[in-house]
Coordinates of N, CA, C and O in Angstrom, one line a residue:
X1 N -7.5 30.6 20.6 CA -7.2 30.5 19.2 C -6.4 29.2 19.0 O -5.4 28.8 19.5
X2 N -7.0 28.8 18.1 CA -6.0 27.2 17.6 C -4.9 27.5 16.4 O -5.4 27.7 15.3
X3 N -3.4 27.5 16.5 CA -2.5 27.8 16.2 C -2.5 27.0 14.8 O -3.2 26.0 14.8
X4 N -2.0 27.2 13.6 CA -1.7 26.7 12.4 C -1.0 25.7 12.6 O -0.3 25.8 13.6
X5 N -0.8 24.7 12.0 CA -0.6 23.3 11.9 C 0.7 23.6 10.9 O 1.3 22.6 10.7
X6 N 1.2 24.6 10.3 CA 2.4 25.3 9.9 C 2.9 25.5 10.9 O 3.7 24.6 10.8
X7 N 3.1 26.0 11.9 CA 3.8 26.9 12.5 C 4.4 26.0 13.8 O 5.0 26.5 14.8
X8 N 4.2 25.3 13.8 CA 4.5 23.3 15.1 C 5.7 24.1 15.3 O 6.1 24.8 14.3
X9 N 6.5 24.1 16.4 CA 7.5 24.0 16.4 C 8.0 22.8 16.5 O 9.2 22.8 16.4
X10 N 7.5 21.8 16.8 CA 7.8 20.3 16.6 C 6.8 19.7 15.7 O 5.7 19.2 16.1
X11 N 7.1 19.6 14.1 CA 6.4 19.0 13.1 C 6.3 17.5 13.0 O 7.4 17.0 13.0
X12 N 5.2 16.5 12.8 CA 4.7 15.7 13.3 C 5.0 14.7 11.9 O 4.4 14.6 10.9
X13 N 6.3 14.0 12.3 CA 7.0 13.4 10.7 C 6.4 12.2 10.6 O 6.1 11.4 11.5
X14 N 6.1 12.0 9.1 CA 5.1 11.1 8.6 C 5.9 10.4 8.1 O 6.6 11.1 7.3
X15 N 6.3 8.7 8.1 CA 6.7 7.7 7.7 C 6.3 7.4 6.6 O 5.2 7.0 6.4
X16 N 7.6 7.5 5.1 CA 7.5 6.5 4.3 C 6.8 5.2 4.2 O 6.7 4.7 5.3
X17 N 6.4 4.5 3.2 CA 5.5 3.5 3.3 C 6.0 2.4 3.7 O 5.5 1.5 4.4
X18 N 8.0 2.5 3.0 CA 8.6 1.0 3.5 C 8.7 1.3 5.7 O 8.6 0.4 6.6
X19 N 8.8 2.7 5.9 CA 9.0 2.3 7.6 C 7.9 2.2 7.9 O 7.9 1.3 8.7
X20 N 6.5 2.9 7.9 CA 5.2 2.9 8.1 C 4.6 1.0 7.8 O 4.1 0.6 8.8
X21 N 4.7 0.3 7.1 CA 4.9 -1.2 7.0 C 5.9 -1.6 8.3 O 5.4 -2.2 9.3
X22 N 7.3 -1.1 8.1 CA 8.2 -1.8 9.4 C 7.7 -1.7 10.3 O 7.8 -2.8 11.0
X23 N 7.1 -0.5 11.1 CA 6.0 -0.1 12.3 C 5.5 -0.9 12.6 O 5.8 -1.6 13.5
X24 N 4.2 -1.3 11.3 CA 3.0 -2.3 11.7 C 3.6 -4.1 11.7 O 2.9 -5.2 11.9
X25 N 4.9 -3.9 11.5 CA 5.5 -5.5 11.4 C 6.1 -5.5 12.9 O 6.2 -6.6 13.4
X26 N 6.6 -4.4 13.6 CA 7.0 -3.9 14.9 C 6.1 -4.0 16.0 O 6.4 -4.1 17.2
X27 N 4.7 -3.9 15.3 CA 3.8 -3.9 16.2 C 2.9 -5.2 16.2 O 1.9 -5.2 16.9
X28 N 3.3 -6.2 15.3 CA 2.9 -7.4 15.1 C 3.3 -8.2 16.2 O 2.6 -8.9 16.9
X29 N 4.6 -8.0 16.2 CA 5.8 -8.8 16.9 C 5.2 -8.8 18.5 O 5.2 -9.7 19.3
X30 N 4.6 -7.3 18.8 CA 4.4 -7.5 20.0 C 3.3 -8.5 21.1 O 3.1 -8.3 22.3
X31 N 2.6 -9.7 19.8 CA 2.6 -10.7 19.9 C 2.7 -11.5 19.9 O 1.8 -12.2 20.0
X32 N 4.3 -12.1 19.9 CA 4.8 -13.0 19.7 C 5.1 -13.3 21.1 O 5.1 -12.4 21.9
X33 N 5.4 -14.6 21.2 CA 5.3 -15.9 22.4 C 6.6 -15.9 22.8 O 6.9 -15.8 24.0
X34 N 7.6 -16.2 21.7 CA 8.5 -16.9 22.0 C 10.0 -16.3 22.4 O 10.5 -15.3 21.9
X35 N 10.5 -17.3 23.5 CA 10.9 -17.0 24.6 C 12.8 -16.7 24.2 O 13.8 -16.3 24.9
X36 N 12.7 -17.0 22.9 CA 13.9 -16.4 21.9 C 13.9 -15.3 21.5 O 14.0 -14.3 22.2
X37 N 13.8 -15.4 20.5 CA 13.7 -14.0 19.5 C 12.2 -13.5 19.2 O 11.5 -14.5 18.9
X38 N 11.7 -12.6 19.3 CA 10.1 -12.6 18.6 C 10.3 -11.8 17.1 O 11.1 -11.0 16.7
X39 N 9.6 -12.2 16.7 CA 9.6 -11.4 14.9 C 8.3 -11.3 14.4 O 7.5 -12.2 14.8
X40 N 7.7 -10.2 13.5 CA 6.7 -9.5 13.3 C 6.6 -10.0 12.1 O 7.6 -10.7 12.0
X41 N 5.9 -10.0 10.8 CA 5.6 -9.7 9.3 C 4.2 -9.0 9.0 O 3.2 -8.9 9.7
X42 N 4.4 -8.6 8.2 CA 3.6 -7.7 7.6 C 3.3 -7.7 6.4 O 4.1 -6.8 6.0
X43 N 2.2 -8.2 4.9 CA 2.4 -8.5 4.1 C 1.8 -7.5 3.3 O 0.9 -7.0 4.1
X44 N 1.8 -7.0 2.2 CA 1.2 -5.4 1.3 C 1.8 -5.8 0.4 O 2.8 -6.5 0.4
X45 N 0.6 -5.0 -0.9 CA 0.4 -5.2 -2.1 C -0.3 -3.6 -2.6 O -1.3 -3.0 -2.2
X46 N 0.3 -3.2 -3.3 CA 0.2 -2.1 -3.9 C -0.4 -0.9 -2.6 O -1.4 -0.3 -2.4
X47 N 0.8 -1.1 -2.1 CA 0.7 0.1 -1.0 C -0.7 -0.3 0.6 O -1.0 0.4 1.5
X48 N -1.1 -1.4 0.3 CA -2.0 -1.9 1.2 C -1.7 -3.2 2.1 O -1.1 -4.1 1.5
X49 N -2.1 -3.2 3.5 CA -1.6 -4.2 4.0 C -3.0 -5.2 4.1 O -4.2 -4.9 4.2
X50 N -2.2 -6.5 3.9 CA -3.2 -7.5 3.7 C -3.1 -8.9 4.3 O -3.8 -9.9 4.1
X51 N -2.0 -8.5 5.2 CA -2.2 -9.4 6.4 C -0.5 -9.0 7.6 O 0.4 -8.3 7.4
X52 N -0.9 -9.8 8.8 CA 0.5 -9.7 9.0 C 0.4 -11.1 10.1 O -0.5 -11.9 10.4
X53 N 1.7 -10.8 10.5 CA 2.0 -12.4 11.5 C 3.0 -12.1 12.5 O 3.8 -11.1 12.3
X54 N 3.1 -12.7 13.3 CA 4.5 -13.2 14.7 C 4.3 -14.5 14.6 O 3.3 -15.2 14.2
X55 N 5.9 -14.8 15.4 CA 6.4 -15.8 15.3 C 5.7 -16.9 17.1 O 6.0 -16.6 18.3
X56 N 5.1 -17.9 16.8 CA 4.2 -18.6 17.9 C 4.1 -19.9 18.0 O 5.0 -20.4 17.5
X57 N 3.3 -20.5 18.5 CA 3.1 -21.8 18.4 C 2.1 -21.8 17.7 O 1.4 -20.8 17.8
X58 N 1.6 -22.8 16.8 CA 0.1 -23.1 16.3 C -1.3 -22.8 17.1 O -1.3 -22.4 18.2
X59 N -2.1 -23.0 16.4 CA -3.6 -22.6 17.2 C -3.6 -24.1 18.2 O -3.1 -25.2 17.8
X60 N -4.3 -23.7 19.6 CA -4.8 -25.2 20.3 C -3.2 -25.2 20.7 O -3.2 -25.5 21.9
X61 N -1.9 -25.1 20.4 CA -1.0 -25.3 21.3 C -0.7 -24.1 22.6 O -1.0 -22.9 22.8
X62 N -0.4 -24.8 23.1 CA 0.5 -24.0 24.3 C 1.4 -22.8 24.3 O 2.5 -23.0 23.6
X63 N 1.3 -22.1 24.6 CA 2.2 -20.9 24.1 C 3.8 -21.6 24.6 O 4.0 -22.5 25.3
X64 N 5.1 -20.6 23.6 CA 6.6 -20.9 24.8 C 6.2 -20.2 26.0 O 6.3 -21.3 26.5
X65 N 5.9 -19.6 26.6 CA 6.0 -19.1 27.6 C 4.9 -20.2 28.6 O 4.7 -20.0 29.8
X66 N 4.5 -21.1 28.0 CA 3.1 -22.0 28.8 C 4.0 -23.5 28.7 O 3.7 -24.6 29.2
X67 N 5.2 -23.2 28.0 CA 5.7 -24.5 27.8 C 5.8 -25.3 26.6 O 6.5 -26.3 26.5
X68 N 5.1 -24.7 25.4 CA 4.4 -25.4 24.4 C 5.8 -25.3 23.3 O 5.8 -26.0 22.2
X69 N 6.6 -24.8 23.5 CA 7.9 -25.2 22.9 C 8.9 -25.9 23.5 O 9.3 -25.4 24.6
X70 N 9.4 -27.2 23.0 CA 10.6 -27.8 24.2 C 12.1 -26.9 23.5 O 13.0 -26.6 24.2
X71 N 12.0 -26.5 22.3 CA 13.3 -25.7 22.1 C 13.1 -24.5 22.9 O 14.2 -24.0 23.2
X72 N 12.0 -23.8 23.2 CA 12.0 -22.6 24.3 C 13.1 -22.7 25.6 O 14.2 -22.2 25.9
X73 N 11.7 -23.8 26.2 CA 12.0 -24.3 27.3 C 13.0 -24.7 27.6 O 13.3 -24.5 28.8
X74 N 14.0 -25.5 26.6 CA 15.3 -26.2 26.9 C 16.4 -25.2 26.3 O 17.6 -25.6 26.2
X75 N 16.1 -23.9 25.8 CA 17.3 -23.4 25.5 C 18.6 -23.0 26.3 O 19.6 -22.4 25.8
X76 N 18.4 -23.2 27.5 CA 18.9 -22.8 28.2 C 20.1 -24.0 28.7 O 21.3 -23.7 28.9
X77 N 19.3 -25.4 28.7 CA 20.0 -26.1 29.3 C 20.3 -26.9 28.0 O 21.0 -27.9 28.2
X78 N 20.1 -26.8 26.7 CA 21.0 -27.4 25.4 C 21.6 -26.7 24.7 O 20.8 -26.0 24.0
X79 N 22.8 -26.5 24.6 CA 23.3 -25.9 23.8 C 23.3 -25.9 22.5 O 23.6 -25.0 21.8
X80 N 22.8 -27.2 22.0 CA 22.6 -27.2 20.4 C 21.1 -26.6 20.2 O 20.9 -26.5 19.0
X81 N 20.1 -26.1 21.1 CA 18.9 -25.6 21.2 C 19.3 -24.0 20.5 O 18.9 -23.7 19.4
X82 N 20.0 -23.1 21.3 CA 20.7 -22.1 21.3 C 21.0 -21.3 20.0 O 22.1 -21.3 19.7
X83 N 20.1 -20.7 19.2 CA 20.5 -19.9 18.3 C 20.5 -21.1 16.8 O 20.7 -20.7 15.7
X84 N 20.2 -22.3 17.2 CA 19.8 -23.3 15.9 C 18.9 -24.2 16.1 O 18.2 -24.0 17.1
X85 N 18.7 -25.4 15.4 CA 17.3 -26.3 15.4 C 16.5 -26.3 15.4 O 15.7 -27.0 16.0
X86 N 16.4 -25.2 14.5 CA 14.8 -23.9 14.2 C 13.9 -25.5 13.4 O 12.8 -25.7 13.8
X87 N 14.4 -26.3 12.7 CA 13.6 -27.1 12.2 C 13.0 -28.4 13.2 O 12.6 -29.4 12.7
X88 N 13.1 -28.2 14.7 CA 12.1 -28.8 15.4 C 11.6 -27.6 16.0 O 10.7 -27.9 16.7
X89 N 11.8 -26.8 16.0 CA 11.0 -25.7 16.4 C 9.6 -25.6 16.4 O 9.3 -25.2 15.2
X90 N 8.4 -25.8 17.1 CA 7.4 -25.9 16.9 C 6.5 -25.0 16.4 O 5.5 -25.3 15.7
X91 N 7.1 -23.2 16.9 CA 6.6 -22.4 16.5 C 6.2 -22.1 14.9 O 6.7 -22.5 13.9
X92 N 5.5 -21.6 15.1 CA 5.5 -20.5 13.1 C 5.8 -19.5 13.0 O 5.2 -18.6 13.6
X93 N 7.1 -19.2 12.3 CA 7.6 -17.9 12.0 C 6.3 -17.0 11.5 O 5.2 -17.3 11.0
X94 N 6.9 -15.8 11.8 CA 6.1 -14.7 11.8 C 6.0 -14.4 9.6 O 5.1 -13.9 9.0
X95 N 6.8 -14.7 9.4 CA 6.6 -14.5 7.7 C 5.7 -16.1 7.1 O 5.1 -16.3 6.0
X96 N 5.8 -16.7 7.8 CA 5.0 -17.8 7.7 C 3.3 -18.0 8.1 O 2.5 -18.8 7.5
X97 N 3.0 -17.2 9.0 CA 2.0 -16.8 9.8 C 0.8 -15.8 8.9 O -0.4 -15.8 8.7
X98 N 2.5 -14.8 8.6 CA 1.8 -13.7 7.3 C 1.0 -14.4 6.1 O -0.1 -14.1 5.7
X99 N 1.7 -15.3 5.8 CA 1.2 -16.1 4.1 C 0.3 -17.1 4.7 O -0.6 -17.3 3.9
X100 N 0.2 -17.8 5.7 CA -1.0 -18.3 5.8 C -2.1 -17.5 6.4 O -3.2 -17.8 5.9
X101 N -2.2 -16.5 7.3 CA -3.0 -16.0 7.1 C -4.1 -14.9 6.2 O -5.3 -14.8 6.4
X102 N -3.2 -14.3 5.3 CA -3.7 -14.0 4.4 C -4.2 -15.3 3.5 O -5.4 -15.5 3.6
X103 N -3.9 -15.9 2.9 CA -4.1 -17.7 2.7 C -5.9 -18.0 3.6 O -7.0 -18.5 3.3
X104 N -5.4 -17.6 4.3 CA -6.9 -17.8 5.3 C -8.0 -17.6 5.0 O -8.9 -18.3 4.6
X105 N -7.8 -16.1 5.1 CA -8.9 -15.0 4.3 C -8.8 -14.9 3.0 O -9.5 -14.0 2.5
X106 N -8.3 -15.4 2.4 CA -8.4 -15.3 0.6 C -7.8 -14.0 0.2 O -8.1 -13.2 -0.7
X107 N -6.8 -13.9 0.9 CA -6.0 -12.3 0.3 C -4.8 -12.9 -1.1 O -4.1 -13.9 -1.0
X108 N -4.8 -12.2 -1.9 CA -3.8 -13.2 -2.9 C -2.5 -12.6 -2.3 O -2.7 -11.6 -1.6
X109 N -1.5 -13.0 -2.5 CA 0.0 -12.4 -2.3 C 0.9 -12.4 -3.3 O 1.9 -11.7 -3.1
X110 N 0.7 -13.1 -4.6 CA 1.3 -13.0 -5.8 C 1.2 -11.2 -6.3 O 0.4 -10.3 -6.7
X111 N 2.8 -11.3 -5.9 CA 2.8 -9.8 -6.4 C 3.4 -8.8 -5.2 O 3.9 -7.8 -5.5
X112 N 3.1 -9.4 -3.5 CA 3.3 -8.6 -2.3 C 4.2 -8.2 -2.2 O 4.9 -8.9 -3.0
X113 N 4.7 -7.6 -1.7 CA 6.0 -7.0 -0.6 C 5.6 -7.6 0.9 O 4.5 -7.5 1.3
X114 N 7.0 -8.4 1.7 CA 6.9 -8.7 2.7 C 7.9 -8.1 4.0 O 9.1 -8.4 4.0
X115 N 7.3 -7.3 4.7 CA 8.7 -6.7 5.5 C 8.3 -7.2 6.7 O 7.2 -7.3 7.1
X116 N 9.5 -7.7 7.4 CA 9.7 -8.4 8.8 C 10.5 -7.7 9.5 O 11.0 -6.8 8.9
X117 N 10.8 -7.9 11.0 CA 11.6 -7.3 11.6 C 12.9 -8.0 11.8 O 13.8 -7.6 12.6
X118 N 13.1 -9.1 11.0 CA 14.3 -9.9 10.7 C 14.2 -10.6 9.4 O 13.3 -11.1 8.8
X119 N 16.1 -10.3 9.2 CA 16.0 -11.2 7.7 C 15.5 -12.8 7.5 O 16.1 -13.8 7.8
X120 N 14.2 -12.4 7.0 CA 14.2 -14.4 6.6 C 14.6 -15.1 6.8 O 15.8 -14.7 7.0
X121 N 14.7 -16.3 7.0 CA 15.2 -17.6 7.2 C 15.0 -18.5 5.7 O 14.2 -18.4 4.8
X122 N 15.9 -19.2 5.7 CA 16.3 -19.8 5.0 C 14.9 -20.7 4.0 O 14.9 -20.8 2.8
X123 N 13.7 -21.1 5.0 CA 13.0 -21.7 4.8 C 11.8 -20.7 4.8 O 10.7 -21.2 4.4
X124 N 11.7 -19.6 5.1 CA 11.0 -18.7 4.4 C 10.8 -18.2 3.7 O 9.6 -18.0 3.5
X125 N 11.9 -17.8 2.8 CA 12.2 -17.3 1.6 C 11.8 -18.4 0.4 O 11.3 -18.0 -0.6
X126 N 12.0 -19.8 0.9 CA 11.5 -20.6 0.0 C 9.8 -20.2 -0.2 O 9.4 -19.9 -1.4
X127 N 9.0 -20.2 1.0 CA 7.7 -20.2 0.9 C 7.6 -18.5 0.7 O 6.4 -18.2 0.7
X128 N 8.0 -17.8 0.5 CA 7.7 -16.2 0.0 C 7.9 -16.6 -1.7 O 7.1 -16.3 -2.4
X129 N 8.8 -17.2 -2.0 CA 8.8 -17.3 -3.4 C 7.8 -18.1 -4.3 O 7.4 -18.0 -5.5
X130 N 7.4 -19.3 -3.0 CA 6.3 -20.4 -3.8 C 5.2 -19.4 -3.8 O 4.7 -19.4 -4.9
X131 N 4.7 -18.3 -2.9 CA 3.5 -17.9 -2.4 C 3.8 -16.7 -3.6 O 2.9 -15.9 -3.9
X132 N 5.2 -16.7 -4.4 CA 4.7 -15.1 -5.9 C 5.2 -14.0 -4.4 O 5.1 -12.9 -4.8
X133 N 5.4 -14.0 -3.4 CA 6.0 -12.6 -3.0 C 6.9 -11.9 -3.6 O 7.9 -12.7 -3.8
X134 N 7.1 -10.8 -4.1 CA 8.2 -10.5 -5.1 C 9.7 -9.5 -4.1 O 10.9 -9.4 -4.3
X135 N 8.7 -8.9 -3.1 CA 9.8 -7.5 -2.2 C 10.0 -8.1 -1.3 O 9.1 -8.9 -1.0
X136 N 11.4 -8.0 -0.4 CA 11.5 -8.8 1.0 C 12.2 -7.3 1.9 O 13.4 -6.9 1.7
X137 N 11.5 -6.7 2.8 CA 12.4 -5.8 3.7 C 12.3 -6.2 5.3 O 11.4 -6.9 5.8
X138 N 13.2 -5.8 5.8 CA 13.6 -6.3 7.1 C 14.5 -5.1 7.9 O 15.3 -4.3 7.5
X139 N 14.0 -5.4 9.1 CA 15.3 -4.3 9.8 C 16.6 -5.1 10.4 O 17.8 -4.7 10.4
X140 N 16.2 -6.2 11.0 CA 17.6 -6.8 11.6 C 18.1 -7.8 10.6 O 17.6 -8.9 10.5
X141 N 19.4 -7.3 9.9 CA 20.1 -8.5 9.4 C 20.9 -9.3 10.5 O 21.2 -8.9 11.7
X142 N 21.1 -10.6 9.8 CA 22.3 -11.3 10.0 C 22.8 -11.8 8.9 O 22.3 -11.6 7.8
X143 N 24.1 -12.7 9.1 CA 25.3 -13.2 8.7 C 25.0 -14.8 7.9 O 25.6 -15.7 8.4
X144 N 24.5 -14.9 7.2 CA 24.1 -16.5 6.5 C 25.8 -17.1 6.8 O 25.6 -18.3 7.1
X145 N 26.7 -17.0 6.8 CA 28.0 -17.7 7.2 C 27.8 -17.9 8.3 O 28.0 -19.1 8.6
X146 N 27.4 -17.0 9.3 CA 27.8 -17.6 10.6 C 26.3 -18.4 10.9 O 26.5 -19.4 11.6
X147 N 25.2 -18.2 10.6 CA 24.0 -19.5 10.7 C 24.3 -20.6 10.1 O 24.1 -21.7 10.7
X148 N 24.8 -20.6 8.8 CA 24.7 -21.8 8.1 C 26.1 -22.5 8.1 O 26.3 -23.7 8.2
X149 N 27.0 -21.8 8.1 CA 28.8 -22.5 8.2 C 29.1 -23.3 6.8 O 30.1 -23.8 6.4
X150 N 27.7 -23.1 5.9 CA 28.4 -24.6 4.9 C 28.3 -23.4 3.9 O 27.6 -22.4 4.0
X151 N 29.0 -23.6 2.9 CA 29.2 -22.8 1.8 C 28.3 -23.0 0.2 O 28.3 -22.3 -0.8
X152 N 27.6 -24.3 0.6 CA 26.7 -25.2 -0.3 C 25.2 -24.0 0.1 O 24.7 -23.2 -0.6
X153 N 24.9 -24.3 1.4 CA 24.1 -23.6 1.9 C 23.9 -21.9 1.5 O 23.0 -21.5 0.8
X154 N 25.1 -21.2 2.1 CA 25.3 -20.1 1.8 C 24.8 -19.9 0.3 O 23.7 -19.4 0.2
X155 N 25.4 -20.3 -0.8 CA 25.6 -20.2 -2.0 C 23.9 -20.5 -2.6 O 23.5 -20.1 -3.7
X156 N 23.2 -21.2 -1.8 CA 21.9 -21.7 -2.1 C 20.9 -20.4 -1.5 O 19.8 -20.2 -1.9
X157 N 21.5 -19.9 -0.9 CA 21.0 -19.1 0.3 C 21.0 -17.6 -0.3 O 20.5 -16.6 0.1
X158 N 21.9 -17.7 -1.5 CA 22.3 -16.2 -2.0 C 21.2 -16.4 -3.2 O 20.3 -15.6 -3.3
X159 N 21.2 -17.7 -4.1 CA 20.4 -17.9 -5.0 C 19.1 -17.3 -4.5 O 18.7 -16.4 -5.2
X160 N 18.4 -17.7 -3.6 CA 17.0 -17.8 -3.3 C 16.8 -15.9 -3.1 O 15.9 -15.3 -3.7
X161 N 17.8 -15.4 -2.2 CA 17.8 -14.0 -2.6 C 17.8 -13.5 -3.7 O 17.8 -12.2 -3.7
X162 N 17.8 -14.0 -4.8 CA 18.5 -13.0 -6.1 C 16.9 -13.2 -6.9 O 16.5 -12.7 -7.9
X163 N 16.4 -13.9 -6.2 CA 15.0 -14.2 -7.3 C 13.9 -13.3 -6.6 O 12.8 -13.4 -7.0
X164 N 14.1 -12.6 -5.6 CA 13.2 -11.2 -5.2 C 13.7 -10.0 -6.0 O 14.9 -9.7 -6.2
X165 N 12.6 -9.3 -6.5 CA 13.1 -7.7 -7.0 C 13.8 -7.0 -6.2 O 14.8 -6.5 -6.7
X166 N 13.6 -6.8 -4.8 CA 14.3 -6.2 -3.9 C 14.4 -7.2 -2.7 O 13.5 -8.0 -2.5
X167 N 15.6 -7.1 -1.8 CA 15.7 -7.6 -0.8 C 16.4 -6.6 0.3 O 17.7 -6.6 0.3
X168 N 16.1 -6.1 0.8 CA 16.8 -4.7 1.4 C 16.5 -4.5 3.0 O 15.4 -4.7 3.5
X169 N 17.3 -4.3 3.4 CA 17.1 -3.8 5.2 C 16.7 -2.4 4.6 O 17.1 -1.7 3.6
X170 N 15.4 -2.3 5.7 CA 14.8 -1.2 6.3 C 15.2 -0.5 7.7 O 15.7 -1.2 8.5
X171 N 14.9 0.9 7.8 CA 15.5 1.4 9.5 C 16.6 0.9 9.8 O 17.2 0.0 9.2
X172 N 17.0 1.4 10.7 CA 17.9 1.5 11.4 C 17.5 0.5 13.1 O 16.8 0.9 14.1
X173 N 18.4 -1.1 12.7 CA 18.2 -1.7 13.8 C 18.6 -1.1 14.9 O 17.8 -1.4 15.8
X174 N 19.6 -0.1 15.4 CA 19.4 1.1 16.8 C 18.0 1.4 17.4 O 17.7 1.2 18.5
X175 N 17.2 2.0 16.4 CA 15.6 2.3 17.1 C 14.9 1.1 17.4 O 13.7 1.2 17.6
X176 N 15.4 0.1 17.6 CA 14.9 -1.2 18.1 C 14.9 -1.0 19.2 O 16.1 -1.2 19.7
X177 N 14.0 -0.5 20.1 CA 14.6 -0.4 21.4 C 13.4 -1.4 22.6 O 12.3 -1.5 22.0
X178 N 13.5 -2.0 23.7 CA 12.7 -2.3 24.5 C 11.2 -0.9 24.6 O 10.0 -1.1 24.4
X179 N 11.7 0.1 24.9 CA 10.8 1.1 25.0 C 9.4 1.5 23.8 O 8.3 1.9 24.0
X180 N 10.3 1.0 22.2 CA 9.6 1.5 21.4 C 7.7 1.3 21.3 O 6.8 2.0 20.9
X181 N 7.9 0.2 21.9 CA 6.2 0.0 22.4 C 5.4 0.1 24.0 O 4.2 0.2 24.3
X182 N 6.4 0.2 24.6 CA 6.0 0.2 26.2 C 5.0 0.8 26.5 O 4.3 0.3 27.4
X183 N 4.7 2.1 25.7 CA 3.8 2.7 26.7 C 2.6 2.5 25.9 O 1.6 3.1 26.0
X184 N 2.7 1.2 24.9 CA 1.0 1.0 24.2 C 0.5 -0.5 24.2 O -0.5 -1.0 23.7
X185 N 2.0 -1.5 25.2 CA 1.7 -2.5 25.6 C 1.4 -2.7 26.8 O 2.1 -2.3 27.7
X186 N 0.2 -3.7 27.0 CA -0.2 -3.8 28.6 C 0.3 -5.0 28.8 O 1.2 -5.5 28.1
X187 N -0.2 -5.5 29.8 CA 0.2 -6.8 30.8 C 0.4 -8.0 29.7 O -0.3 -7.7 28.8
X188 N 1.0 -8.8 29.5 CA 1.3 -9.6 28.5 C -0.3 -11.0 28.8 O -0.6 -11.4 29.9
X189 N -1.0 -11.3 27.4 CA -2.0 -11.7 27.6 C -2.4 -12.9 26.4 O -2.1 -12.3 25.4
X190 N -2.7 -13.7 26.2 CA -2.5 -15.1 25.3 C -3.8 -14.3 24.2 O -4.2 -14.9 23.2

């Protein structure tokens, strides 16, 4: 006899649309290269996703992990590499990734919601706004004082936020966990 789908003693919870999006930006990520931080995007328009991205090197380059970033490679031994100098950074952020590849395929984005697994960057947000993105969610904040230190910046930095409808952390960065994908990622593969 096959039991009622009522009666679960463990009912099988179905994700809102903003974490059901965070998922598939979670699960974006899990191709990303770089030997820093990796980050996911995911881009949707009226409840549909219509593209997404990680953060990598360009097509035809070398992965970080192959070498193909010297800020990868040298973060270790520069300390000005370390957590800044995203602007020689070779890679393409993963919200960047998102808008050209939809850009690719002719998906419009005027109008999208964009949820990443980190708050934007500075130089993101510019191109989410040129590109008509209107929603920005994210699960990992940070501190624009302690990235930028300048108060010119900051203040520029708040502006660029205020011109999205919403800008809001999603989930709870806690369920970030190493495990969250383990048992549906294999061998790491270009």
């Amino acid at each position: 006899m096959i039991a009622d789908a009522t009666e679960s003693p463990d009912p099988v919870r179905r994700p809102d649309k903003d974490h059901y999006f965070l998922l598939i930006a979670l699960a974006a990520r899990t191709r990303a290269d770089c030997l820093g931080r990796r980050v996911g995007a995911v881009i949707t328009r009226e409840g549909r996703v219509l593209s997404t991205g990680y953060n990598g090197t360009p097509f035809g380059m070398p992965n970080c992990s192959e070498g193909g970033c010297h800020r990868c490679s040298q973060r270790t031994a520069d300390p000005l590499l370390r957590g800044g100098a995203y602007d020689v950074c070779i890679c393409v952020h993963a919200e960047q990734n998102a808008i050209l590849t939809a850009a690719r395929f002719g998906q419009q984005v005027l109008g999208a919601s964009l949820t990443s697994t980190m708050q934007p960057c500075f130089g993101c947000l510019k191109e989410m706004l040129q590109a008509g993105i209107n929603e920005v969610h994210f699960l990992h904040p940070w501190d624009p004082m302690e990235a930028y230190g300048d108060p010119a910046l900051i203040a520029q930095y708040a502006a660029l936020r205020a011109r999205f409808t919403s800008f809001v952390q999603v989930g709870d960065p806690a369920t970030d966990t190493p495990q969250l994908f383990r048992d549906f990622v294999g061998p790491r593969q270009s």
